[in-house]
Structure formats: C-alpha cells, structure tokens
Short mmCIF file of C-alpha atoms and ligand atoms in Angstrom, two decimals:
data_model
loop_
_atom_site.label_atom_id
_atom_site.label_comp_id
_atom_site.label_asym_id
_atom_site.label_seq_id
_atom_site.Cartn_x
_atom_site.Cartn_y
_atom_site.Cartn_z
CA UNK A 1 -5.08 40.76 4.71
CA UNK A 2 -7.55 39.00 6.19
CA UNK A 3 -7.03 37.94 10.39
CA UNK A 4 -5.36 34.77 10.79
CA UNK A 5 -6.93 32.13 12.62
CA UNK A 6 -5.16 29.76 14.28
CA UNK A 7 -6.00 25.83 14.97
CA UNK A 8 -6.08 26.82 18.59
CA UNK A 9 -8.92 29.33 18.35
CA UNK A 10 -10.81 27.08 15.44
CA UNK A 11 -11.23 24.15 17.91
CA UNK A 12 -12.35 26.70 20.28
CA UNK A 13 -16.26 25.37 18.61
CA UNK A 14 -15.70 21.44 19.50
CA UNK A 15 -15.82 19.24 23.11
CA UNK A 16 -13.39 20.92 25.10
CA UNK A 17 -11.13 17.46 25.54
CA UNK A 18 -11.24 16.57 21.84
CA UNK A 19 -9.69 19.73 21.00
CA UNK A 20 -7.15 19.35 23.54
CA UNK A 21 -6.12 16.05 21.76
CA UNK A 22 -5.88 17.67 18.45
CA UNK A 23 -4.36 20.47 19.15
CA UNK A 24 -1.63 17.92 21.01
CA UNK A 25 -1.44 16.19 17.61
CA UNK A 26 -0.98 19.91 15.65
CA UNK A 27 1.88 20.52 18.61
CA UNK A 28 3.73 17.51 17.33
CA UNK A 29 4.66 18.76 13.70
CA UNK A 30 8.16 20.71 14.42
CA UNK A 31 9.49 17.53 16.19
CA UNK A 32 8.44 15.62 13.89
CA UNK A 33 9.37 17.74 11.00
CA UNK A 34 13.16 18.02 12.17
CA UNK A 35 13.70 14.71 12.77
CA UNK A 36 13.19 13.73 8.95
CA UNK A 37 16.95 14.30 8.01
CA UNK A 38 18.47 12.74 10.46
CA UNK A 39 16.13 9.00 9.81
CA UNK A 40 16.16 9.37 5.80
CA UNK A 41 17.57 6.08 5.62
CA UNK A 42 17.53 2.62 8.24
CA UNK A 43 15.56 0.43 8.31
CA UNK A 44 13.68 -0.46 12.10
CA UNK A 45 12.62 -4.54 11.11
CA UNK A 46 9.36 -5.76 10.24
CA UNK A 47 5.81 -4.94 11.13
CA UNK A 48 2.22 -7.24 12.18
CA UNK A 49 1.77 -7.12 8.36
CA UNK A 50 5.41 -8.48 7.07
CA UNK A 51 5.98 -4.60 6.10
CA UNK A 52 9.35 -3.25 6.26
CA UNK A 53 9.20 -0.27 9.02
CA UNK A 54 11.40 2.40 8.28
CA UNK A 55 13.40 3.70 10.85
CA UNK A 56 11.33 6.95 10.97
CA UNK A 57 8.31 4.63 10.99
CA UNK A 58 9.23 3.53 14.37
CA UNK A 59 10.44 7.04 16.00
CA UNK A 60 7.47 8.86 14.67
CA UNK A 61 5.37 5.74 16.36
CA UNK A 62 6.84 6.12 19.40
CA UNK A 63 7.23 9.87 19.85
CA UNK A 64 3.18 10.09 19.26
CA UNK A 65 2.54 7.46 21.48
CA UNK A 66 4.37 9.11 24.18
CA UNK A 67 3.06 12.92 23.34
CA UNK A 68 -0.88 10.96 23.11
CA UNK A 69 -0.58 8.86 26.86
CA UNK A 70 0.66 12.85 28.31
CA UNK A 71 -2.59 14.32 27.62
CA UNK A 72 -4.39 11.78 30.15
CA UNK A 73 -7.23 12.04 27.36
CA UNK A 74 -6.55 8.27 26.06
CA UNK A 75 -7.42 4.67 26.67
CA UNK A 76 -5.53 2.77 24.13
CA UNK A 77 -3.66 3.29 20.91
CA UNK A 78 -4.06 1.08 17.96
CA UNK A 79 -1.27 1.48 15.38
CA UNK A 80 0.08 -0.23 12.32
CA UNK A 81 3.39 -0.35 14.16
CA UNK A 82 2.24 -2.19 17.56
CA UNK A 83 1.92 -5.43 17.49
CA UNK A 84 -0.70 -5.22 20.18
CA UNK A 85 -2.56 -1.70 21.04
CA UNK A 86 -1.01 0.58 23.97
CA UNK A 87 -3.13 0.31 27.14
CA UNK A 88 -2.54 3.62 28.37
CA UNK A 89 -5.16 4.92 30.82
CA UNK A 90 -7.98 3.18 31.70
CA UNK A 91 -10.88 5.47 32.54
CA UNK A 92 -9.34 8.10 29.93
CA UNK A 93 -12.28 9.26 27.38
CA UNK A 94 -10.56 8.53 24.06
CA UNK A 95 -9.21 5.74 22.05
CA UNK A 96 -6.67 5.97 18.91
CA UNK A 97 -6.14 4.20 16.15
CA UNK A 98 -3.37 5.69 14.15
CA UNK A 99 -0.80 5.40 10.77
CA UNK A 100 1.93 7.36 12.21
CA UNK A 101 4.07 7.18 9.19
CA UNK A 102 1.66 6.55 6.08
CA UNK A 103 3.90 6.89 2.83
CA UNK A 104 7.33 5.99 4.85
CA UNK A 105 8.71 4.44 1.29
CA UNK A 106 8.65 7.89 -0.15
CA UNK A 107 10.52 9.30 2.53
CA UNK A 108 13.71 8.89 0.53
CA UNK A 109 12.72 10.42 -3.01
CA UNK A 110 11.04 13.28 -0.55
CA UNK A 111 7.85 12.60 -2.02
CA UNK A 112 4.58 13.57 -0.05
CA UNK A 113 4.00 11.40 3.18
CA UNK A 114 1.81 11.78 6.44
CA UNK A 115 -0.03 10.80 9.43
CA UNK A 116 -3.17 9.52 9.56
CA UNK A 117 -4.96 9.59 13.21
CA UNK A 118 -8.74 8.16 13.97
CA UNK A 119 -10.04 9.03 17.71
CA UNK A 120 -12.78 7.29 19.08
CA UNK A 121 -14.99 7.18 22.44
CA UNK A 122 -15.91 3.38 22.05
CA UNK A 123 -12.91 0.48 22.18
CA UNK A 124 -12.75 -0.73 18.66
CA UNK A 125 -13.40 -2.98 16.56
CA UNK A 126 -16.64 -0.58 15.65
CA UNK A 127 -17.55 0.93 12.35
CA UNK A 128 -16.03 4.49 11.15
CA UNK A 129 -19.75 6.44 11.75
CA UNK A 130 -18.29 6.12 15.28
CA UNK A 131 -15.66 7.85 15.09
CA UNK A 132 -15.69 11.59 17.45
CA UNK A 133 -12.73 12.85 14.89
CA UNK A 134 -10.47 11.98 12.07
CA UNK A 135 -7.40 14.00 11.35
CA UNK A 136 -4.16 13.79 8.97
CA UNK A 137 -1.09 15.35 8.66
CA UNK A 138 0.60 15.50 5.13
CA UNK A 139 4.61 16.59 4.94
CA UNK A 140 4.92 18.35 1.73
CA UNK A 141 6.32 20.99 0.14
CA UNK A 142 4.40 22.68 3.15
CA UNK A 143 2.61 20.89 6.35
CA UNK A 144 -0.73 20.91 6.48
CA UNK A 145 -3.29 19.19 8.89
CA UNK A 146 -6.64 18.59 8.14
CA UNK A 147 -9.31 18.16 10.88
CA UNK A 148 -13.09 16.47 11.15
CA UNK A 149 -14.82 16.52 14.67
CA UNK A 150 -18.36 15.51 13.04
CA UNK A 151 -19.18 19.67 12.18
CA UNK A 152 -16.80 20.15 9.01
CA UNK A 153 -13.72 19.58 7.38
CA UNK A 154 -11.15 22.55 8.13
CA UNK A 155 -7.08 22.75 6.69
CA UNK A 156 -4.54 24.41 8.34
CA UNK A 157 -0.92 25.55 7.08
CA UNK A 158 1.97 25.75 9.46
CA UNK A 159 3.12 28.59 9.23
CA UNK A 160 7.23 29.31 10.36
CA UNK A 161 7.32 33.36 9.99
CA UNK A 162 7.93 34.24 13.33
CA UNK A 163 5.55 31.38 15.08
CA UNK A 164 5.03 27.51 14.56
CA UNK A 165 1.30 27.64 14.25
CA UNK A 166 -0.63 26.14 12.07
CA UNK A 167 -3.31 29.04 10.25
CA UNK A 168 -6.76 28.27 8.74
CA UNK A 169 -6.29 27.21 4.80
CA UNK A 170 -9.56 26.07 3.51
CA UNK A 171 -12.70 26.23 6.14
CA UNK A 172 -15.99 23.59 5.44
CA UNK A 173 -14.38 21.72 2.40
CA UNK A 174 -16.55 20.56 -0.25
CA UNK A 175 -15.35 17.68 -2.89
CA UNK A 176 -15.60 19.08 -6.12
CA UNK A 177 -18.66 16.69 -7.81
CA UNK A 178 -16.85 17.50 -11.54
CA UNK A 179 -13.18 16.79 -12.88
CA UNK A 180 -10.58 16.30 -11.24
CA UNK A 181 -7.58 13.59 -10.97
CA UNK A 182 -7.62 9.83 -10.08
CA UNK A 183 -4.87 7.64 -8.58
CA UNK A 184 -5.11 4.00 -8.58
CA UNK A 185 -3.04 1.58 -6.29
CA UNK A 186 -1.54 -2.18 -7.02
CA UNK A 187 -0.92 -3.64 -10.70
CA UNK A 188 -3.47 -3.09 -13.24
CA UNK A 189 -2.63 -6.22 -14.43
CA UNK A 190 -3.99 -7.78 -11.40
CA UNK A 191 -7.54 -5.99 -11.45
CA UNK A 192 -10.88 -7.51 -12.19
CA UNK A 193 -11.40 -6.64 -15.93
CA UNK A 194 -14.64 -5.07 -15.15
CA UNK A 195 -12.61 -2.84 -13.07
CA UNK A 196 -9.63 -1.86 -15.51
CA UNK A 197 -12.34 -0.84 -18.04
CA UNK A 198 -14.02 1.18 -15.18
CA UNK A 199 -10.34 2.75 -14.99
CA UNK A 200 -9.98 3.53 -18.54
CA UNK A 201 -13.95 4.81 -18.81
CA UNK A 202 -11.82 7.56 -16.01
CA UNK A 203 -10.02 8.92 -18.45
CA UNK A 204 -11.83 8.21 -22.18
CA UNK A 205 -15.08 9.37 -20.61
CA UNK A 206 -14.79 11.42 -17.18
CA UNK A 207 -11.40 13.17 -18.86
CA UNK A 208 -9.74 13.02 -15.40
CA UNK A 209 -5.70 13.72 -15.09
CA UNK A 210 -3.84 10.73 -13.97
CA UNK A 211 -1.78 11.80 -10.29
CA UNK A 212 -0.82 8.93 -7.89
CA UNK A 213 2.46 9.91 -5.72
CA UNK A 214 2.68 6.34 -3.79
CA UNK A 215 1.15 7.42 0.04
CA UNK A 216 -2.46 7.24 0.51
CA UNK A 217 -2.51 11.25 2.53
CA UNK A 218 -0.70 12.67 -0.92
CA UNK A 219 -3.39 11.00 -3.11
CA UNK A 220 -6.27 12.07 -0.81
CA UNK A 221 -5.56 15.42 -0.76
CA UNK A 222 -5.42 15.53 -4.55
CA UNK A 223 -9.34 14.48 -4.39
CA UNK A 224 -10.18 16.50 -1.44
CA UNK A 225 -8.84 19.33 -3.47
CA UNK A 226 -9.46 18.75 -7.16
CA UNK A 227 -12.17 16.33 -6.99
CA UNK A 228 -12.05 13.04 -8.87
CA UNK A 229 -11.05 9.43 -7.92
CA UNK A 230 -8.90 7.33 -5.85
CA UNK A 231 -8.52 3.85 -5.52
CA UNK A 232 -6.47 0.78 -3.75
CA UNK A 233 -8.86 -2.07 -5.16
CA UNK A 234 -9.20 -5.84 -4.41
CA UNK A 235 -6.28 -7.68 -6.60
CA UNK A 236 -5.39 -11.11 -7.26
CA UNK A 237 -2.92 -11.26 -5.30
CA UNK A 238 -4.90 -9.16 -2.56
CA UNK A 239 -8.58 -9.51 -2.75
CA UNK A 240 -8.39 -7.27 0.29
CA UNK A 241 -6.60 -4.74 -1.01
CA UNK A 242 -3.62 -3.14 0.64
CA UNK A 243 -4.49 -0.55 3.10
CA UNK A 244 -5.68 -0.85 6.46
CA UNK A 245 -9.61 -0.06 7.57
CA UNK A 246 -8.93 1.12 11.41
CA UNK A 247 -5.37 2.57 10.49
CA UNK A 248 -6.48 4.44 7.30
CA UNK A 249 -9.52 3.62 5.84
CA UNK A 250 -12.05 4.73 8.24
CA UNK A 251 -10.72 7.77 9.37
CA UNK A 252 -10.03 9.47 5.94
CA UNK A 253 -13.37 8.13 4.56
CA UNK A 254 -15.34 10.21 7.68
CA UNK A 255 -13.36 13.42 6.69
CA UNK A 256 -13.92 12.72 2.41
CA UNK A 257 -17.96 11.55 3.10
CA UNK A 258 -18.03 15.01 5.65
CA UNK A 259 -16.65 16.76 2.94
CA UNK A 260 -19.66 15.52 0.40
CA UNK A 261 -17.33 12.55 -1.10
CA UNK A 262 -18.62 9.14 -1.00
CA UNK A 263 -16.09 6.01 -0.23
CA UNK A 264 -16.54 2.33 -0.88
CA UNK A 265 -15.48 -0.58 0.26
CA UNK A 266 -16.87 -3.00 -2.71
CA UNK A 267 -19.94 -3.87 -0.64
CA UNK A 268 -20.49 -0.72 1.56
CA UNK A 269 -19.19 2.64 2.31
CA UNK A 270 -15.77 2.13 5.07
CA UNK A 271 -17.97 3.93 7.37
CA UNK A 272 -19.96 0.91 7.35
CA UNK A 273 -17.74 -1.71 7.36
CA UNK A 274 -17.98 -4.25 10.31
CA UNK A 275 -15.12 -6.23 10.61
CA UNK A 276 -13.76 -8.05 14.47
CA UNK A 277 -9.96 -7.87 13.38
CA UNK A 278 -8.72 -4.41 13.94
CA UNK A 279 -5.37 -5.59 11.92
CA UNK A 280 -7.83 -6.19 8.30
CA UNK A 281 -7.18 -4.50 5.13
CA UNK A 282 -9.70 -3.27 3.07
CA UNK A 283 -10.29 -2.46 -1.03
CA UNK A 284 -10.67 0.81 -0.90
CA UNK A 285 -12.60 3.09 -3.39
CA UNK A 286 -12.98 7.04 -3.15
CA UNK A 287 -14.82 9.32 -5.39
CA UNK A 288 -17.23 12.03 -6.34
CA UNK A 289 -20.78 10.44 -5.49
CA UNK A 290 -21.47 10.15 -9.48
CA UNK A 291 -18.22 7.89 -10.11
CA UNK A 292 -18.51 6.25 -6.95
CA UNK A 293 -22.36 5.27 -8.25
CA UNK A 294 -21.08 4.40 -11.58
CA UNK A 295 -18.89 1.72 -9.84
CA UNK A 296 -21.28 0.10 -7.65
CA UNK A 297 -23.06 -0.48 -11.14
CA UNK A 298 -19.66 -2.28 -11.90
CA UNK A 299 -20.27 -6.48 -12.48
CA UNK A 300 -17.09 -7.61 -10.66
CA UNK A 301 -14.66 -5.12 -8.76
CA UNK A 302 -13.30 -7.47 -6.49
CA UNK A 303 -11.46 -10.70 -6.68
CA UNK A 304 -12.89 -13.16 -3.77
CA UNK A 305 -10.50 -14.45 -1.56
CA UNK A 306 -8.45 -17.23 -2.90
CA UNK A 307 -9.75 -17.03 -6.12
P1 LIG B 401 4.36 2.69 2.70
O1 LIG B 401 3.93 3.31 4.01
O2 LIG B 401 5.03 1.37 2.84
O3 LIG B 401 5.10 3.64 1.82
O4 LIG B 401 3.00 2.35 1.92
C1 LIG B 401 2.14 3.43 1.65
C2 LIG B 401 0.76 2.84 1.43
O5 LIG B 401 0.37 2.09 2.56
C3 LIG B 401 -0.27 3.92 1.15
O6 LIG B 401 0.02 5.13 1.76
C4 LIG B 401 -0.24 4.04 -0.37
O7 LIG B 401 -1.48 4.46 -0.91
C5 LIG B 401 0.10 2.62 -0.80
O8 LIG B 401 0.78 2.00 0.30
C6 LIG B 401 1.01 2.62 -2.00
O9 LIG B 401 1.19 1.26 -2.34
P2 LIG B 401 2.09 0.91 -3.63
O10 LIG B 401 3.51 1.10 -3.18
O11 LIG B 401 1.72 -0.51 -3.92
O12 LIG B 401 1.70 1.86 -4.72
#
C-alpha cells in the first residue's frame, strides 16, 4: 500500500503561515465531530439574515473563532453567524470569512453538512480572485477536507485507526467535463422559464442523474467528484438567490474554477463579482465549462429585483 501522506506534510509546499492556518482548521475536526450528538436538537435564535441558527450553528461559530484568533495569524473574521466581523489582531496577515455550519438543517436527518472557510490577505469586501486559500470541511459518512492555496485542489480523509489525521484522498482534482449529476436549489416553480427549460434540457439532453441533499458542501462535492451541475438560481421570491458570496460563494467557486469548473453568477463568474456589502447573497450557478456556456446563452436566468 502506497505511503500515506498526511495534510501536515502536503502543506509542507505552501507559505509557511497559510499552512499553519489550515492545518489549525484540519486540527478542529474531532472537537467538532464529538460535539454533534450532544447539539442535535436547540435552537440558538436568529441570525443577520432572519435564519434560524441551530444550536450547533452557534458552538461550531464560536469554537472556530476562538481556535482561528490562537494562531495570531488573523485580522478579522467574517461569518454568517456575527452580526459584525471579529476584530481579532490587528497587524495579523490573514482575514476570514467563514460558514461554520453550512447545511445545519440537515443536522437532524444526519444528512451531509460542512464548513466552508475563505482566507484572505486584503480586508474584504474584494472579489474571490483574491482570495490566498479556500477550504471546506464536509461531515459525512466520513470527514473529509478539501484544500486550495492557488497551486491545486487536494482531499484528505480523516482517518481514526490509531491517529486523527487526515490522509491524502484525491491530489490535483480535475472536474469531470462529461456526465455527471446536477442539484438545483429553491422552487422550480419560482424560476425564470428560460431557466426551468435549461433544467429539463439537464436531463432530456445532457442525461445527468438528479442528486441534491439540501447543504451547499454535500452538493459540491457531488460535482467536484462526478462532474455535472449545481445550482441556487435567482427566484421570484429571491432574485438574489439564497446563498451567501463572501460566506460561500467565493470560496468554493476558487477551489471548483482551480479544479477546471467554471461558476456563474448570472452576469460573471463569483470570482468576479464586486459587491460593497459583505452580508449579499448571490444566484449561484456551477458547472462543467460546456453547461456553464450553454447557460450564459440562456435569454433570462434571473428575475430582477422586485420584479
Ligand atoms: P441551512 O444551513 O439553513 O441548512 O441552509 C443550507 C443552505 O444555505 C445551503 O447549504 C444549501 O445549498 C441551501 O441552503 C439549501 O436551501 P433549501 O433548504 O432551500 O434547499
């Protein structure tokens, strides 16, 4: 059997303080992990966005916040659970924008759910092609991280046999450009037209597999896997969409446009989106670069605000 390599001696190849961050995120799994149990239920009040926060939301929130400001390496944390961002050490290199909990609803069917971290040298609001790193967790059956610090996209397992360390999966990931699965997000009912028949062209003429588990790291790693499609588009009743660009967005499109995916936003890719309010929500469109093309070519994908 081939030698195991650890996450420790993979970031071994990237800025010496970025992989000290990482690896501080990769340290925080266990904890994490065991705590899911004992927070299956509760409910922890309301977020900036009128969300429910589970309790778990809020522990997992607070326990990375605390394990990030130890490392020295960070400025400020932006997350979807602070109501304002964490000023945590002012001439520290690094600044955070994080979903600690993305997928918390499926926390009591013990469906897939994860955490979805974005680091960054400059304070944001900027655009995701400045990002230094993006990484996720995703709490499945097994938990696996996946990493981007700008030279490939690497997944690790943790691994329990004897030591808590998470062991190299799948080195310089590649989207698959053919098949695959899609996933779509909000009510089809609610789409632009033009973008439900783009949805059914998915299936009558790109024969994907329908797979959508209900947290944005689950669906992603279907894609980043399998190839394929995956969408939270503009509605009616949100023209933005529903997920965040700092806290999720922009951080998983760097790793999926690394990995040879393309993303869209409905005018740009989310690694080009400007935007001055960190808090904004985004459509959000991820795909092979053919279907990704095919929608751009697409009349009306997105509602306009109000309309
Ligand atoms: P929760 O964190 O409230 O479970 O929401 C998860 C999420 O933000 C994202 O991870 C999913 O892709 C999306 O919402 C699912 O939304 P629907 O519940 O509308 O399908």
């Amino acid at each position: 059997m081939a030698q195991e390599v650890t996450i420790e001696e993979h970031v071994q190849h990237i800025d010496d303080e970025l992989a000290r961050l990482i690896l501080t995120v990769a340290g925080m799994s266990v904890d994490i992990r065991n705590e899911f149990p004992h927070r299956l239920m509760g409910i922890a009040g309301t977020n900036k966005y009128g969300e429910v926060v589970a309790e778990l939301d809020a522990w997992v929130n607070d326990y990375i916040c605390k394990k990030l400001a130890a490392t020295g390496l960070v400025r400020k944390i932006y997350s979807e659970e602070l109501v304002q961002p964490m000023l945590v050490k002012e001439d520290a290199p690094f600044v955070v924008a994080m979903d600690p909990l993305d997928g918390s609803s499926n926390i009591v069917t013990n469906n897939p759910f994860g955490t979805i971290i974005g680091i960054y040298r400059k304070d944001l609001p900027v655009s995701g092609d400045n990002l230094a790193a993006s990484l996720y967790k995703l709490y499945g059956p097994i938990t696996t991280l996946v990493y981007d610090a700008g030279k490939g996209v690497h997944e690790f397992v943790k691994h329990r046999k004897g030591h808590a360390k998470y062991c190299l999966l799948n080195e310089n990931m590649r989207v698959p450009s053919e098949g695959g699965v899609f996933g779509l997000g909000g009510e089809p009912l609610d789409w632009t037209p033009e973008f439900l028949g783009f949805a059914k062209s998915l299936v009558k003429v790109h024969g994907l597999k329908l797979r959508y588990c209900g947290a944005f790291v689950g669906d992603f790693s279907q894609i980043l896997h399998k190839g394929g499609f995956f969408a939270y588009p503009s509605s009616v009743k949100s023209p933005k969409g529903k997920l965040r660009l700092f806290y999720e967005a922009q951080p998983m499109a760097k790793i999926f446009e690394d990995a040879g995916g393309a993303t869209w936003s409905g005018s740009e890719s989310l690694l080009q989106t400007k935007c001055d309010d960190v808090n904004v929500r985004t459509p959000l469109y991820f795909g092979s670069k053919e279907l990704v093309e095919l929608l751009k070519g697409v009349k009306t994908v997105a509602h306009k605000d109000g309309e």
